[in-house]
CSV table of C-alpha atoms in Angstrom, one decimal:
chain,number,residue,atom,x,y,z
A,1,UNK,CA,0.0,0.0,0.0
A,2,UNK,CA,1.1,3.7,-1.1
A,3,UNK,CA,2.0,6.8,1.2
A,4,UNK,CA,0.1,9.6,0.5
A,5,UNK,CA,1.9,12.9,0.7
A,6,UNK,CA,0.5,16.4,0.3
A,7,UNK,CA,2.9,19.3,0.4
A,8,UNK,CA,1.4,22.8,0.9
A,9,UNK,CA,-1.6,22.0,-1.0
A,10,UNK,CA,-4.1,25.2,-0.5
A,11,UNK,CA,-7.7,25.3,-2.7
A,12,UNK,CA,-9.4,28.3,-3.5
A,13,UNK,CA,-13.2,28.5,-5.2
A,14,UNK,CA,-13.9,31.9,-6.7
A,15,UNK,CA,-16.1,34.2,-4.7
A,16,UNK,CA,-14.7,33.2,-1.3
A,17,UNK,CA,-12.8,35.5,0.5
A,18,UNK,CA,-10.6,33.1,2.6
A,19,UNK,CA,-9.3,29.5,1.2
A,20,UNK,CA,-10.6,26.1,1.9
A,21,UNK,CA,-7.5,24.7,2.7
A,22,UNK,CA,-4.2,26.9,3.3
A,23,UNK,CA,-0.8,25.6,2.9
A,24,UNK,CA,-1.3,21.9,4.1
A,25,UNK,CA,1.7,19.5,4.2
A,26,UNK,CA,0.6,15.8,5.9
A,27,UNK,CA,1.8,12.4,5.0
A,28,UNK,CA,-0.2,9.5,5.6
A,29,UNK,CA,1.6,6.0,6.2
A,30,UNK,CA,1.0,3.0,4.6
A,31,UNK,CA,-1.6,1.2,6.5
A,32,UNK,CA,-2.4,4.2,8.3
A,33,UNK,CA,-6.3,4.8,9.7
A,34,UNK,CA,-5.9,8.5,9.2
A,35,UNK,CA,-8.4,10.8,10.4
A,36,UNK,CA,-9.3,14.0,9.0
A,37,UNK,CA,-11.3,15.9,12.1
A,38,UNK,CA,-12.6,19.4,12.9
A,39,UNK,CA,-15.7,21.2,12.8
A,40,UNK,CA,-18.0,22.0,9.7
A,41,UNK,CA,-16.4,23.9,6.8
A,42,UNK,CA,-12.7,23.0,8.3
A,43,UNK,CA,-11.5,22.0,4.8
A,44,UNK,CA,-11.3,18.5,5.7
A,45,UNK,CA,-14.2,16.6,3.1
A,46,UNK,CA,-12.3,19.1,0.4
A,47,UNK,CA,-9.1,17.5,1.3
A,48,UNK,CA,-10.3,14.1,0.8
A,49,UNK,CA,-11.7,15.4,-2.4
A,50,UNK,CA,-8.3,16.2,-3.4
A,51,UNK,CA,-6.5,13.3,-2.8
A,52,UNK,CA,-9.4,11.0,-4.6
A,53,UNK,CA,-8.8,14.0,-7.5
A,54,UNK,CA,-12.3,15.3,-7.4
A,55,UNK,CA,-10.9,18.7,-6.6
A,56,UNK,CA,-8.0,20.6,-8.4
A,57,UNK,CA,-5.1,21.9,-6.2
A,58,UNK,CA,-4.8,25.7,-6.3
A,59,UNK,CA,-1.3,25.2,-4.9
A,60,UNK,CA,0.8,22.7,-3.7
A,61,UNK,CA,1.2,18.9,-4.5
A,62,UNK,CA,-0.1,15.1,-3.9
A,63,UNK,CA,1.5,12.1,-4.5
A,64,UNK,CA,0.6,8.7,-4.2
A,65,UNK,CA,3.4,5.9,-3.7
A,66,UNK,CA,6.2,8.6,-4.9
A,67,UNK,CA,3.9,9.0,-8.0
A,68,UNK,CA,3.1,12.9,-8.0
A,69,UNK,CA,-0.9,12.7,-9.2
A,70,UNK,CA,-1.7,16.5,-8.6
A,71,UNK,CA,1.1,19.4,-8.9
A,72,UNK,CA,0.2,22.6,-9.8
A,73,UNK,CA,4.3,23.8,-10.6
A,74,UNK,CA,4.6,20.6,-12.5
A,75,UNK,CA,1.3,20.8,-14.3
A,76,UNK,CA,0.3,17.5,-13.4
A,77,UNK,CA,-2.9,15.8,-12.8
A,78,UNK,CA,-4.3,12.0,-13.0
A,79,UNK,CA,-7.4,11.2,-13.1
A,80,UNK,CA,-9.5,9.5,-10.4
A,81,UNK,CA,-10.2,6.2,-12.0
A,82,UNK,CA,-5.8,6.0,-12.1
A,83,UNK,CA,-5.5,6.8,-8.7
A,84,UNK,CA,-6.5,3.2,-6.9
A,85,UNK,CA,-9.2,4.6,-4.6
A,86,UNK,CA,-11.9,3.5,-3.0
A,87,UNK,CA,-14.1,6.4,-2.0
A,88,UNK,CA,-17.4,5.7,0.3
A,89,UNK,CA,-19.5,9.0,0.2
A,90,UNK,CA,-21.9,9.9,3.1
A,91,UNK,CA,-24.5,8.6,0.9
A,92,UNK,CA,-23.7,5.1,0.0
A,93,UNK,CA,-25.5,5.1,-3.5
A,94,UNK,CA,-25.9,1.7,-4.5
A,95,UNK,CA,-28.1,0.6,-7.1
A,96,UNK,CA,-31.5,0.4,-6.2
A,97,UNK,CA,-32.9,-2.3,-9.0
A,98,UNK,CA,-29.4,-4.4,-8.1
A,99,UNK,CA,-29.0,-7.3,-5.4
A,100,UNK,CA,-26.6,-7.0,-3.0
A,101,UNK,CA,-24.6,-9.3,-5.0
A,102,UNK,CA,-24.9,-7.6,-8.2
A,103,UNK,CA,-24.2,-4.3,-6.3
A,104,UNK,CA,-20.7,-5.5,-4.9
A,105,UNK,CA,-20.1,-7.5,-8.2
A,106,UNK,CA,-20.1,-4.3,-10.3
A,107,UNK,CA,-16.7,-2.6,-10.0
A,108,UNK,CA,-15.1,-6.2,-11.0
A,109,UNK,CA,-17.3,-6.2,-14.3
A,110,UNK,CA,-16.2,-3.2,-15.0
A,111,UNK,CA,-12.8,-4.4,-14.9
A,112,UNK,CA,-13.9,-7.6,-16.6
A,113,UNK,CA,-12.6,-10.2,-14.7
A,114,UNK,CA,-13.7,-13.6,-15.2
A,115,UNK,CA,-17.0,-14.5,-14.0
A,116,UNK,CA,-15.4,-17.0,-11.4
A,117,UNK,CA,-12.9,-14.9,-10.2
A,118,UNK,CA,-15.4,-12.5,-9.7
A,119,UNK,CA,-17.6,-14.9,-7.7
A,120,UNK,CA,-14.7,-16.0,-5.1
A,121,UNK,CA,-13.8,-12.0,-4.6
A,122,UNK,CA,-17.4,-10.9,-3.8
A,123,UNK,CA,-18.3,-14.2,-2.1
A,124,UNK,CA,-15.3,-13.6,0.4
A,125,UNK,CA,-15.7,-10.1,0.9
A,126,UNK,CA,-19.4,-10.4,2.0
A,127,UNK,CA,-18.5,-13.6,4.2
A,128,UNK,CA,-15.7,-11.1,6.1
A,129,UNK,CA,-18.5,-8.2,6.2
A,130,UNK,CA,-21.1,-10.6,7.6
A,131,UNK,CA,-23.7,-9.6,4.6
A,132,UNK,CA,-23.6,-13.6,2.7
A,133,UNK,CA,-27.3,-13.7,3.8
A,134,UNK,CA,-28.5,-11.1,2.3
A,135,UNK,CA,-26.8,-11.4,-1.1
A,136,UNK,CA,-30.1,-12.0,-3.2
A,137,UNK,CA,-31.8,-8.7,-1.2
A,138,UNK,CA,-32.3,-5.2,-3.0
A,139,UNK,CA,-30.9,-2.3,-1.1
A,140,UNK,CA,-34.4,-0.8,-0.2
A,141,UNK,CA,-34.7,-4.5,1.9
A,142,UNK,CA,-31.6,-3.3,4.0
A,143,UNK,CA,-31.3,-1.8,7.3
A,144,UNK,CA,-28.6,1.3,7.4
A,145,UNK,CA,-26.1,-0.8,8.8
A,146,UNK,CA,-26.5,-2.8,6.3
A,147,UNK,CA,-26.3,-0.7,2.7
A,148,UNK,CA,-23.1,0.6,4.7
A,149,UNK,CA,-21.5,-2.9,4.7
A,150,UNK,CA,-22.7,-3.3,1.1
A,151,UNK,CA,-21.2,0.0,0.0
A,152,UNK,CA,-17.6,-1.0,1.5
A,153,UNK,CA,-17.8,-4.1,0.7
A,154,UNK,CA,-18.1,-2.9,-2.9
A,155,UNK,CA,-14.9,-1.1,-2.8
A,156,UNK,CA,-13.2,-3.6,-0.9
A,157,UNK,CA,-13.9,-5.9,-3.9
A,158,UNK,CA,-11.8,-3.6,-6.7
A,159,UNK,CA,-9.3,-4.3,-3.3
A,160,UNK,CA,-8.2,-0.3,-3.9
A,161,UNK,CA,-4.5,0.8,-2.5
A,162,UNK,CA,-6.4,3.3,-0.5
A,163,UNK,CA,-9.8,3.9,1.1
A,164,UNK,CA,-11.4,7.4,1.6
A,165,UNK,CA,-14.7,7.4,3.5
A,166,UNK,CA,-16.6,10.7,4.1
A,167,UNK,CA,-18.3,10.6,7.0
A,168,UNK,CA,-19.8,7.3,5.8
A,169,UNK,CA,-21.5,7.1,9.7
A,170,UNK,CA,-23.6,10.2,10.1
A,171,UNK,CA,-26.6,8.5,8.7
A,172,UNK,CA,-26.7,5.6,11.3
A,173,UNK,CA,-28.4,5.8,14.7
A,174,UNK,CA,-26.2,5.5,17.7
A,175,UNK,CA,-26.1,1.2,18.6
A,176,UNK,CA,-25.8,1.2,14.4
A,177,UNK,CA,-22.7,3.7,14.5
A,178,UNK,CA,-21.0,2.0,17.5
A,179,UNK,CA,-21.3,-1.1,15.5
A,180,UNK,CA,-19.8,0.1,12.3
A,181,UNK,CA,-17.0,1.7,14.3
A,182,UNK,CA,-15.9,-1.8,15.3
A,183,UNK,CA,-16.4,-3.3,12.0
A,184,UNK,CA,-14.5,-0.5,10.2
A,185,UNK,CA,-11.7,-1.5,12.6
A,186,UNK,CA,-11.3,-4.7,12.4
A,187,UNK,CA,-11.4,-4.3,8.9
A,188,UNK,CA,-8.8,-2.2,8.7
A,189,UNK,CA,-7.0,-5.0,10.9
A,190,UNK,CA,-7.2,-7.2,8.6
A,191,UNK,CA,-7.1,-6.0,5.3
A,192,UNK,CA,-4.4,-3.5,6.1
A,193,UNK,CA,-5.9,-0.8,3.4
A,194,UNK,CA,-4.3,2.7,4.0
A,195,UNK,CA,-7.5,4.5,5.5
A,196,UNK,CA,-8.6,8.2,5.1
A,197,UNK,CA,-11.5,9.1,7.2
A,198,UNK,CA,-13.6,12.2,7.3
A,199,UNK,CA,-15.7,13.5,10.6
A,200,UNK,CA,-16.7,15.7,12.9
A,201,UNK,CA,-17.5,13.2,15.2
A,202,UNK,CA,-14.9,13.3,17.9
A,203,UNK,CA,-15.2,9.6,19.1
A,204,UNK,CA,-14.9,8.4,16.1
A,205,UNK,CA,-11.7,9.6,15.6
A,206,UNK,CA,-10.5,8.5,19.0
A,207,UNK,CA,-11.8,5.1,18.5
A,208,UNK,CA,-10.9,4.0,14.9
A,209,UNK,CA,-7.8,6.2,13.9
A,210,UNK,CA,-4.2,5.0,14.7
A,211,UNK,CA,-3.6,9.0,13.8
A,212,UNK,CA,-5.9,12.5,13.7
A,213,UNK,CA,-5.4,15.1,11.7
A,214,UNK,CA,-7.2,18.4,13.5
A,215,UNK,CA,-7.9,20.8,11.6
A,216,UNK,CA,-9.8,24.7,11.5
A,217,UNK,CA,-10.2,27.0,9.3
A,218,UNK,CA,-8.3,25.3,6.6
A,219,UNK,CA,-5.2,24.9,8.3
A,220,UNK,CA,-3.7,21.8,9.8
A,221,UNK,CA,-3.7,22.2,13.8
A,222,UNK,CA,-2.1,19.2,15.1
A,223,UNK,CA,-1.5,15.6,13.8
A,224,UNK,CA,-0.7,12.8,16.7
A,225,UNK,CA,-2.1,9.7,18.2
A,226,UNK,CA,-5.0,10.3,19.6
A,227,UNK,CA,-3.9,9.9,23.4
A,228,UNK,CA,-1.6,12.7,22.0
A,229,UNK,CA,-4.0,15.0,20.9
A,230,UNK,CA,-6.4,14.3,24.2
A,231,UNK,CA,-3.0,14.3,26.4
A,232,UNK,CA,-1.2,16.9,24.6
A,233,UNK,CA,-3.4,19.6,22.7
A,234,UNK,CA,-0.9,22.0,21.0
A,235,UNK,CA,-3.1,24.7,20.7
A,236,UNK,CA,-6.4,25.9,22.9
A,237,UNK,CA,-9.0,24.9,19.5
A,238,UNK,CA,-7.5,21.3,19.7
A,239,UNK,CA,-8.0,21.7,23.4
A,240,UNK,CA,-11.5,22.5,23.9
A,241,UNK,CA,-12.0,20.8,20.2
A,242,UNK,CA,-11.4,17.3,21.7
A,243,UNK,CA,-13.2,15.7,24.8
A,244,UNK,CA,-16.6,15.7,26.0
A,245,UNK,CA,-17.5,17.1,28.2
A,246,UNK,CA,-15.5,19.7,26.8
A,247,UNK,CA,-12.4,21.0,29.1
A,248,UNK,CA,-12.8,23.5,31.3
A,249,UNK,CA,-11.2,26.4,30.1
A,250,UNK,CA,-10.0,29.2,33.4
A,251,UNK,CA,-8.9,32.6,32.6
A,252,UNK,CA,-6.0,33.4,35.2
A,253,UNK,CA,-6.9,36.9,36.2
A,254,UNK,CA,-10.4,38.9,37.3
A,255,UNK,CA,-12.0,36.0,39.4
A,256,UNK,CA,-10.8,35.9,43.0
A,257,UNK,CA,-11.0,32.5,43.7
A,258,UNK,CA,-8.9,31.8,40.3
A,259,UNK,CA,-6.3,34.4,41.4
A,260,UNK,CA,-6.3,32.4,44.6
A,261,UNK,CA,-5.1,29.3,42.0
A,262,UNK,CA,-3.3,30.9,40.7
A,263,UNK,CA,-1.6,32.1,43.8
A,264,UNK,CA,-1.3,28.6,44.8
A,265,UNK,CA,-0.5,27.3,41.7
A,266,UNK,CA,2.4,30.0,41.8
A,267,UNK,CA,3.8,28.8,44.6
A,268,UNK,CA,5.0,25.0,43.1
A,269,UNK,CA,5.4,26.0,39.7
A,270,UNK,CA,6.4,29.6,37.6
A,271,UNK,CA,3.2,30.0,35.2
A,272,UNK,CA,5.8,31.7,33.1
A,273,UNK,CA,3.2,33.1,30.4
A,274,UNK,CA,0.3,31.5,30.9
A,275,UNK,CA,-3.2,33.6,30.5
A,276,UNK,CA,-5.3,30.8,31.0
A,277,UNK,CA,-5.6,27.1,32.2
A,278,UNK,CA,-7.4,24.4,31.0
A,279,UNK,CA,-8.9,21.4,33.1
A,280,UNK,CA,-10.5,18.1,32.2
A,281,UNK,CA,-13.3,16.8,33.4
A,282,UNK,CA,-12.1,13.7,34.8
A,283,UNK,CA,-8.9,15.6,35.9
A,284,UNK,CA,-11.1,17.4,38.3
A,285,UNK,CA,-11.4,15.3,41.9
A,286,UNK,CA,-13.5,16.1,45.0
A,287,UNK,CA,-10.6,14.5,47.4
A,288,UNK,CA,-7.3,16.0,48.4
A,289,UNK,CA,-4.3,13.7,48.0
A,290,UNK,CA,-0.8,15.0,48.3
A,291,UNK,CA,-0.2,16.8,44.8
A,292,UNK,CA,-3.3,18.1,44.2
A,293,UNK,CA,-4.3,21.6,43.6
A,294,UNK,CA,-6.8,23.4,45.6
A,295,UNK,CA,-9.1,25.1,43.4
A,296,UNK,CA,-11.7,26.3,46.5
A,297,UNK,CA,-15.2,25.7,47.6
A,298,UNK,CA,-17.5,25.4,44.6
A,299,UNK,CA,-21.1,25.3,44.9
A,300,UNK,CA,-22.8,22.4,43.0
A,301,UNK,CA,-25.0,23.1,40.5
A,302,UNK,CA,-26.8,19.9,39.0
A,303,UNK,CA,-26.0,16.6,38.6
A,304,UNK,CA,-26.2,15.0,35.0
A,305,UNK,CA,-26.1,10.8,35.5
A,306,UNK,CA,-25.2,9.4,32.0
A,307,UNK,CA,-25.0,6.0,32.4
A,308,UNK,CA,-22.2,4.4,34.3
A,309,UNK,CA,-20.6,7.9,34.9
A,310,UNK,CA,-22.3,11.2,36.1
A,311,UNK,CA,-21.4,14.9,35.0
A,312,UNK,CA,-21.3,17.6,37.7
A,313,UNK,CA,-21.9,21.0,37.2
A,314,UNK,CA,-20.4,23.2,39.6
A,315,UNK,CA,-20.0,26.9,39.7
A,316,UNK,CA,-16.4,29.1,40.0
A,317,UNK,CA,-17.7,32.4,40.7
A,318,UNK,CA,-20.0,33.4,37.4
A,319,UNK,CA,-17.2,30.5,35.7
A,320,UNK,CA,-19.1,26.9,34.9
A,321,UNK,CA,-17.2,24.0,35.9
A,322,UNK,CA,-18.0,20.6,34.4
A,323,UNK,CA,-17.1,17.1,36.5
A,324,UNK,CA,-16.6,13.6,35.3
A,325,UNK,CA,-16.7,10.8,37.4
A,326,UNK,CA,-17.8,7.1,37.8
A,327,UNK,CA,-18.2,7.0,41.3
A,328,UNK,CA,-22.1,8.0,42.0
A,329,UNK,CA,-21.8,11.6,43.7
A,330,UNK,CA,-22.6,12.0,47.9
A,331,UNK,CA,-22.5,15.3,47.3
A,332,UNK,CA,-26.7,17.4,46.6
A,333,UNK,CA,-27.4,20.6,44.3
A,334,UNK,CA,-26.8,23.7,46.4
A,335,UNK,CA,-24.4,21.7,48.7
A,336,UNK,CA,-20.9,23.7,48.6
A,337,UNK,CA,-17.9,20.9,48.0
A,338,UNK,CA,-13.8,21.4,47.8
A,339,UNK,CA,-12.4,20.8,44.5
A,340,UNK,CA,-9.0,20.1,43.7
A,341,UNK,CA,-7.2,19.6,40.1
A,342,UNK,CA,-4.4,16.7,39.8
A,343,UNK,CA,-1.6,18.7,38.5
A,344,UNK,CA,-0.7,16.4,35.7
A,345,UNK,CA,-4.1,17.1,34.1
A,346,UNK,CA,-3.4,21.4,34.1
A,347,UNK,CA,-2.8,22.4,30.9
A,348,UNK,CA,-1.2,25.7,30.0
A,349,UNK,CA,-1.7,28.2,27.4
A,350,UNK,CA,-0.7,31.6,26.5
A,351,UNK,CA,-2.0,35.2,25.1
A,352,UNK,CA,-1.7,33.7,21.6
A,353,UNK,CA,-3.7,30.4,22.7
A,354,UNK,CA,-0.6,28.1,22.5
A,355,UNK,CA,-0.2,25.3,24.7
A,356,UNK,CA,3.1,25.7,27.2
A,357,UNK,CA,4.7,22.9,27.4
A,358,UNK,CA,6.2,21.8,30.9
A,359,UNK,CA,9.8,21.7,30.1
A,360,UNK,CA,9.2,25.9,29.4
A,361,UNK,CA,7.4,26.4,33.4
A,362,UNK,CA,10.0,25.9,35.7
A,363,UNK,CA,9.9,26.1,39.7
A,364,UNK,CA,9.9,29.2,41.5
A,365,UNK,CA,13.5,30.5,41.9
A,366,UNK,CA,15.1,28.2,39.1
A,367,UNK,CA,17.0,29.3,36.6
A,368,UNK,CA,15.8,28.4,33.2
A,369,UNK,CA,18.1,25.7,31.7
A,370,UNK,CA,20.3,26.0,28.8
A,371,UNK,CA,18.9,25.0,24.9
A,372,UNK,CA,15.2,24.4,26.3
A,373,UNK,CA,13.1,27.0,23.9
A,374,UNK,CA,9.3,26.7,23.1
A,375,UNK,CA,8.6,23.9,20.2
A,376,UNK,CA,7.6,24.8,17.0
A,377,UNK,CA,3.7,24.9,17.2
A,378,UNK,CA,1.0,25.0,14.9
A,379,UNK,CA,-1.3,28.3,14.6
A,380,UNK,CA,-4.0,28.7,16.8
């Protein structure tokens, strides 16, 4: 299976003031689940339209396996059907007056392979997608679930180099999407297809992909693991982008029982720059133990129980604080608790919404050691 390597692609569309995408370099790994994630209008479906070569680059380059298939300096440009792509759309389109059969048989007719080599591909690609049932059914007989498995199990059959799905889940209720999620991985287990997958949906990305790509406003935020990006945010989008309940965001000046965080927080560590702080949920206890950070008495707000965890709402002066825990609270509404942060889970950021990393906040009094400078960080 081919890398995939865009180097400071950019697409513009007439009429629009800002681009779509701006200056994007990313490689993708062979075998990689990649995920492209950020909010609506981020540039990510138009990226994925450029690699499958349904979009022109405005600037910049792709190649595929060291084969450059888009270059604007180079005037380059090959088509889709030479690419070796699969592409699954958010609509899966299949052909309504076509079996199931029929439906995943197609792409090898077109290619005109023998009738019995064509049999053995669809048969075991519907016997590893769990659809051989319902081979002689028509689409319309199908749950959603179903037309989805159908609809990959159609590209899986041409047995592209590379798989792009756009947000081929959105259409599935919840138990339906859960279940895709774990068919879609252990499908990429075990046919090892370099995957590129489009969505807004957070836990999708931090369930199927072995790597995220954030990205906002058509620029490329951060790309990581996702325990990296959830661990590690590099910027304060990717921050309160990621997690839900989102994190708790603190601004370190103009509420007094901040300042007194601040204060405290001052006194173990040099905040160096730091304009604001940014909590977890989960990093957020109602205990002491011997490292954590006092954040005060907060008054509790509501309790949210979500199934095997509960969300607690509790209130920092005219601030919202948010809570996660699986331990069932003690604690009422109205009833004022002490709240303490685990130091580990504080995360840092600056005027210019950057995260700091630890290495640049040393302790009170220290001098700052030789050769350690701020990493080079994405924009905000």
């Amino acid at each position: 299976m081919p890398d995939i390597t865009l180097t400071n692609v950019a697409k513009n569309y007439a009429g629009h003031g800002s681009a779509a995408v701006e200056d994007l370099s990313l490689t993708i790994a062979d075998g990689e689940f990649m995920c492209l994630l950020g909010p609506s209008g981020c540039g990510k479906t138009t990226t994925l339209r450029m690699i499958a070569g349904l979009e022109h680059l405005s600037g910049g380059e792709i190649a595929i396996g060291g084969r450059v298939v888009d270059s604007v300096s180079a005037a380059a440009f090959v088509p889709p059907e030479q690419r070796r792509l699969g592409l699954v759309f958010q609509s899966y389109a299949l052909w309504p007056h076509m079996t199931v059969e029929r439906n995943i048989d197609f792409g090898l007719r077109l290619r005109k392979l023998p009738e019995a080599e064509r049999r053995t591909k669809v048969n075991d690609v519907m016997e590893k997608l769990r659809i051989r049932d319902y081979a002689a059914r028509y689409p319309a007989q199908l749950s959603g679930g179903q037309q989805q498995r159908v609809a990959l199990a159609r590209m899986l059959a041409v047995n592209p180099d590379i798989l792009l799905l756009d947000e081929p889940l959105s259409n599935l209720d919840a138990a339906l999407r859960l279940e895709m999620r774990a068919e879609l991985r252990r499908l990429h287990e075990e046919f090892r297809t370099t995957i590129v997958f489009v969505t807004h949906d957070q836990w999708e990305a931090m369930t199927l992909a072995t790597t995220i790509a954030v990205m906002n406003g058509g620029r490329l935020q951060q790309v990581g693991a996702p325990d990296d990006i959830y661990s590690r945010p590099v910027n304060q989008f990717v921050a309160e982008f990621i997690g839900n309940p989102p994190i708790n965001m603190i601004a370190l000046d103009g509420i007094p029982v901040v300042d007194g965080l601040a204060t405290r927080l001052g006194s173990k560590l040099e905040l160096a720059d730091a304009v604001s702080v940014g909590i977890r949920p989960e990093e957020i206890v109602l205990s002491a133990s011997d490292n954590a950070v006092p954040l005060g008495q907060l008054r509790l707000e509501s309790i949210m129980p979500t199934g095997g965890s509960w969300i607690i709402e509790l209130s920092l002066g005219a601030e919202r604080l948010f809570h996660a825990t699986h331990s069932r609270p003690i604690a009422k509404p109205g009833d004022m608790v002490a709240c303490f942060a685990r130091p580990e889970g504080l995360h840092r950021f600056d005027a210019a919404q950057r995260r700091i990393e630890k290495n640049e906040i040393r302790a009170a009094g220290a001098a700052q050691p030789a050769g350690v400078s701020r990493p080079a960080l994405l924009p905000a």
